[in-house]
Coordinates of C-alpha atoms in Angstrom, one line a residue:
X1 CA -17.3 -11.1 -6.9
X2 CA -14.1 -10.0 -5.1
X3 CA -14.6 -7.7 -2.1
X4 CA -11.4 -5.7 -1.5
X5 CA -11.1 -3.5 1.6
X6 CA -8.7 -0.6 1.7
X7 CA -7.1 0.4 5.1
X8 CA -5.7 3.9 5.0
X9 CA -3.3 4.0 7.9
X10 CA -3.8 7.6 8.8
X11 CA -6.4 9.7 10.7
X12 CA -6.6 11.9 7.7
X13 CA -9.4 10.5 5.6
X14 CA -7.8 10.3 2.2
X15 CA -10.3 9.0 -0.3
X16 CA -9.5 6.2 -2.7
X17 CA -12.5 3.8 -3.0
X18 CA -14.9 6.0 -5.0
X19 CA -12.3 6.9 -7.7
X20 CA -11.3 3.2 -8.0
X21 CA -14.9 2.2 -8.4
X22 CA -15.4 4.6 -11.2
X23 CA -12.1 3.5 -12.8
X24 CA -13.1 -0.1 -12.8
X25 CA -16.9 0.3 -13.3
X26 CA -16.9 -0.9 -16.9
X27 CA -14.0 -3.3 -17.0
X28 CA -14.6 -5.0 -13.6
X29 CA -18.2 -4.2 -12.5
X30 CA -18.4 -7.1 -10.0
X31 CA -15.5 -5.7 -8.0
X32 CA -16.5 -4.3 -4.6
X33 CA -14.2 -1.8 -2.9
X34 CA -14.6 -0.4 0.6
X35 CA -12.3 1.6 2.8
X36 CA -11.6 2.7 6.4
X37 CA -9.1 4.7 8.4
X38 CA -7.4 4.3 11.7
X39 CA -8.7 6.1 14.7
X40 CA -5.4 6.6 16.5
X41 CA -2.2 7.5 14.6
X42 CA -0.5 10.1 12.4
X43 CA -2.2 12.5 10.0
X44 CA 0.2 11.3 7.3
X45 CA 3.1 8.9 7.0
X46 CA 6.4 10.5 6.1
X47 CA 8.9 8.7 8.5
X48 CA 9.7 5.4 10.2
X49 CA 8.3 7.0 13.4
X50 CA 5.0 7.7 11.6
X51 CA 4.9 4.1 10.5
X52 CA 5.5 2.8 14.0
X53 CA 2.6 4.8 15.4
X54 CA 0.3 3.8 12.6
X55 CA 1.1 0.1 13.0
X56 CA -0.9 -1.1 16.0
X57 CA -4.1 0.6 14.8
X58 CA -3.6 -0.7 11.3
X59 CA -3.3 -4.3 12.6
X60 CA -6.4 -3.9 14.8
X61 CA -8.4 -2.4 12.0
X62 CA -7.5 -5.4 9.8
X63 CA -8.7 -7.8 12.5
X64 CA -12.0 -5.8 12.8
X65 CA -12.4 -5.9 9.0
X66 CA -12.0 -9.7 8.9
X67 CA -14.4 -10.3 11.8
X68 CA -17.1 -7.8 10.9
X69 CA -17.2 -7.5 7.1
X70 CA -17.3 -9.8 4.1
X71 CA -13.9 -8.5 2.8
X72 CA -12.0 -11.1 0.8
X73 CA -8.7 -9.3 0.9
X74 CA -7.1 -6.2 2.5
X75 CA -4.9 -3.5 0.8
X76 CA -2.9 -1.2 3.0
X77 CA -2.8 2.2 1.3
X78 CA 0.7 3.5 2.0
X79 CA 3.9 3.1 0.0
X80 CA 5.8 2.5 3.2
X81 CA 3.8 -0.7 3.8
X82 CA 3.3 0.0 7.6
X83 CA 2.6 -3.1 9.6
X84 CA 2.3 -5.2 6.4
X85 CA 3.9 -8.4 7.7
X86 CA 2.3 -8.0 11.2
X87 CA -1.1 -7.7 9.6
X88 CA -0.6 -10.8 7.6
X89 CA 0.1 -12.7 10.8
X90 CA -3.1 -11.3 12.5
X91 CA -5.6 -12.2 9.8
X92 CA -6.3 -15.2 7.5
X93 CA -7.4 -13.3 4.4
X94 CA -4.8 -11.9 1.9
X95 CA -3.1 -8.6 2.8
X96 CA -1.2 -6.5 0.2
X97 CA 0.9 -3.5 0.6
X98 CA 1.0 -1.0 -2.3
X99 CA 4.7 -0.5 -1.9
X100 CA 5.7 -4.1 -2.2
X101 CA 3.3 -4.8 -5.0
X102 CA 4.3 -1.8 -7.1
X103 CA 8.0 -2.5 -6.7
X104 CA 7.6 -6.2 -7.8
X105 CA 5.5 -5.1 -10.9
X106 CA 8.3 -2.6 -11.7
X107 CA 10.7 -5.5 -11.8
X108 CA 8.6 -7.3 -14.3
X109 CA 8.0 -4.2 -16.5
X110 CA 11.6 -3.2 -16.9
X111 CA 15.2 -3.9 -16.0
X112 CA 15.7 -0.9 -13.5
X113 CA 13.1 1.2 -11.7
X114 CA 13.2 4.4 -9.8
X115 CA 10.8 5.4 -6.9
X116 CA 9.6 9.0 -6.6
X117 CA 8.5 9.4 -2.9
X118 CA 7.6 12.5 -0.9
X119 CA 10.4 13.7 1.4
X120 CA 14.2 13.1 1.3
X121 CA 14.0 11.2 4.5
X122 CA 12.0 8.5 2.7
X123 CA 14.9 7.6 0.5
X124 CA 16.3 5.0 3.0
X125 CA 12.8 3.5 3.4
X126 CA 12.6 2.3 -0.2
X127 CA 16.3 1.3 -0.3
X128 CA 15.7 -0.9 2.7
X129 CA 12.4 -2.2 1.3
X130 CA 14.2 -3.2 -2.0
X131 CA 16.6 -5.2 0.1
X132 CA 13.8 -6.7 2.2
X133 CA 11.8 -7.7 -0.9
X134 CA 14.9 -9.2 -2.6
X135 CA 14.9 -6.7 -5.5
X136 CA 17.7 -4.2 -4.6
X137 CA 19.6 -5.2 -7.8
X138 CA 16.6 -3.8 -9.8
X139 CA 16.4 -0.4 -7.9
X140 CA 18.0 2.3 -10.1
X141 CA 17.4 5.1 -7.6
X142 CA 15.1 6.8 -5.2
X143 CA 14.5 10.5 -6.1
X144 CA 12.3 12.3 -3.5
X145 CA 10.1 15.1 -4.7
X146 CA 10.2 17.2 -1.5
X147 CA 6.4 17.4 -1.5
X148 CA 4.7 16.7 1.8
X149 CA 1.8 14.3 1.7
X150 CA -0.7 16.8 2.9
X151 CA 0.4 19.3 0.2
X152 CA 0.0 17.0 -2.8
X153 CA -3.5 18.1 -3.8
X154 CA -2.8 21.8 -3.1
X155 CA -1.0 22.5 -6.3
X156 CA -1.5 19.8 -9.0
X157 CA 0.5 21.5 -11.7
X158 CA 3.5 22.0 -9.4
X159 CA 3.2 18.4 -8.3
X160 CA 3.1 17.1 -11.9
X161 CA 6.1 19.2 -12.9
X162 CA 8.1 18.0 -9.9
X163 CA 7.3 14.4 -10.7
X164 CA 8.2 14.9 -14.3
X165 CA 11.6 16.5 -13.4
X166 CA 12.4 13.7 -11.0
X167 CA 11.3 11.0 -13.5
X168 CA 13.3 12.6 -16.3
X169 CA 16.5 12.7 -14.1
X170 CA 15.9 9.1 -13.1
X171 CA 15.8 8.0 -16.8
X172 CA 18.7 10.2 -18.0
X173 CA 21.0 9.8 -15.0
X174 CA 20.1 6.6 -13.3
X175 CA 19.3 4.4 -16.3
X176 CA 15.8 3.8 -15.0
X177 CA 13.3 2.4 -17.5
X178 CA 10.3 2.2 -15.2
X179 CA 9.0 4.7 -12.7
X180 CA 7.1 4.0 -9.4
X181 CA 5.1 6.8 -7.9
X182 CA 6.2 6.8 -4.3
X183 CA 3.0 7.9 -2.6
X184 CA -0.5 6.6 -2.8
X185 CA -1.7 10.2 -3.0
X186 CA 0.1 10.8 -6.3
X187 CA -3.2 9.8 -8.0
X188 CA -4.3 10.1 -11.6
X189 CA -1.0 11.3 -13.0
X190 CA 0.5 8.0 -14.3
X191 CA -1.0 8.1 -17.8
X192 CA -0.2 11.8 -18.2
X193 CA 3.4 11.2 -17.2
X194 CA 3.7 8.3 -19.5
X195 CA 2.6 10.4 -22.5
X196 CA 5.0 13.2 -21.5
X197 CA 7.9 10.8 -21.0
X198 CA 7.2 9.1 -24.4
X199 CA 7.1 12.5 -26.0
X200 CA 10.5 13.4 -24.4
X201 CA 12.4 10.1 -24.9
X202 CA 10.6 8.6 -27.9
X203 CA 9.8 5.3 -26.2
X204 CA 7.2 4.1 -23.8
X205 CA 8.3 4.2 -20.1
X206 CA 5.8 2.7 -17.6
X207 CA 4.7 4.8 -14.7
X208 CA 3.2 2.8 -11.9
X209 CA 0.4 4.1 -9.7
X210 CA 0.6 1.6 -6.9
X211 CA -3.0 1.8 -5.7
X212 CA -5.1 0.5 -8.6
X213 CA -2.6 -2.2 -9.6
X214 CA -2.5 -3.5 -6.0
X215 CA -6.3 -3.6 -5.8
X216 CA -6.5 -5.6 -8.9
X217 CA -3.7 -7.9 -7.7
X218 CA -5.7 -8.5 -4.5
X219 CA -8.8 -9.2 -6.6
X220 CA -6.9 -11.7 -8.7
X221 CA -5.6 -13.6 -5.7
X222 CA -9.2 -13.9 -4.5
X223 CA -10.4 -15.2 -7.9
X224 CA -7.5 -17.7 -7.9
X225 CA -8.2 -18.7 -4.3
X226 CA -4.8 -17.8 -3.1
X227 CA -3.7 -16.2 0.2
X228 CA -0.6 -15.7 2.2
X229 CA 1.1 -18.8 3.6
X230 CA 0.4 -19.3 7.3
X231 CA 3.7 -21.2 7.5
X232 CA 5.3 -17.9 6.7
X233 CA 2.8 -15.6 8.5
X234 CA 1.5 -17.8 11.4
X235 CA -1.0 -16.4 13.9
X236 CA 0.7 -14.7 16.9
X237 CA 0.7 -16.6 20.2
X238 CA -1.9 -15.6 22.8
X239 CA -0.4 -13.5 25.5
X240 CA -1.1 -10.6 27.8
X241 CA -0.8 -7.0 26.5
X242 CA -0.7 -4.7 29.5
X243 CA -1.9 -1.1 29.1
X244 CA -3.3 -1.6 25.5
X245 CA -6.9 -2.3 26.3
X246 CA -8.2 0.9 24.8
X247 CA -6.2 0.6 21.6
X248 CA -6.8 -3.1 20.8
X249 CA -10.2 -3.6 22.2
X250 CA -9.4 -6.5 24.5
X251 CA -12.2 -8.6 26.0
X252 CA -11.3 -8.1 29.6
X253 CA -9.4 -5.9 31.9
X254 CA -6.4 -8.2 32.0
X255 CA -5.6 -7.1 28.4
X256 CA -5.5 -10.6 26.9
X257 CA -6.0 -10.4 23.1
X258 CA -8.4 -13.1 21.9
X259 CA -6.7 -16.2 20.7
X260 CA -5.6 -16.2 17.1
X261 CA -6.6 -19.5 15.5
X262 CA -7.7 -20.7 12.1
X263 CA -11.3 -21.4 13.2
X264 CA -11.9 -17.9 14.7
X265 CA -10.5 -16.2 11.7
X266 CA -11.7 -18.6 9.1
X267 CA -12.9 -16.9 5.9
X268 CA -16.6 -16.7 5.6
X269 CA -17.9 -18.9 2.8

């Protein structure tokens, strides 16, 4: 019975767990999904600056989740994958970012993919991530929607129309054959977009909603007894962190983060 914990790296309490439970209730009834949010950080993530401020609290929340819950894996719910690599160093259970996962699936489902994020300033984020993840040759384009994260649910029809316009342009002008929704909050539009795109172009074009496919990927890793390499993501060295006691919950006034070692963070059997 895989237990997947979602960390939403914002102080805004975006909801994902309940809709995912309903989505998988019949096909994967043994899947347990829980979620939590950071206490200190941005209301939404729309810039590299936001990712930086969300990072420390995201890592610390992951440490708390591993220590205090029975979670088998963690999924960070933000397409920008804030603190993804750092979180993998801090815990021993698998950690997945929805951006990395969705982009790799897009590479398998087609030859070229386009990402449809929120604001124009996020274009460089996904271009840089494609390089980091070794798949820049598969990235057809990044076509921002111009929709702020906190406005996505305010006008669903306008959001859908904008996504369709951007997806259509990506297929027609950029030779994209696969579309990645560039925000976790673009929920429940993937199948509707696929139908609309097939009606328009006469062929099936995958539209990837990163959240559910990443959750199922995390569950699959648990069932296969796989986790991230500690040769690649070794535990950080113990050292003093001055002035961060309130944020990282250190054990004494000196600010020394408890030692990271395989015994302390060993997965509960």
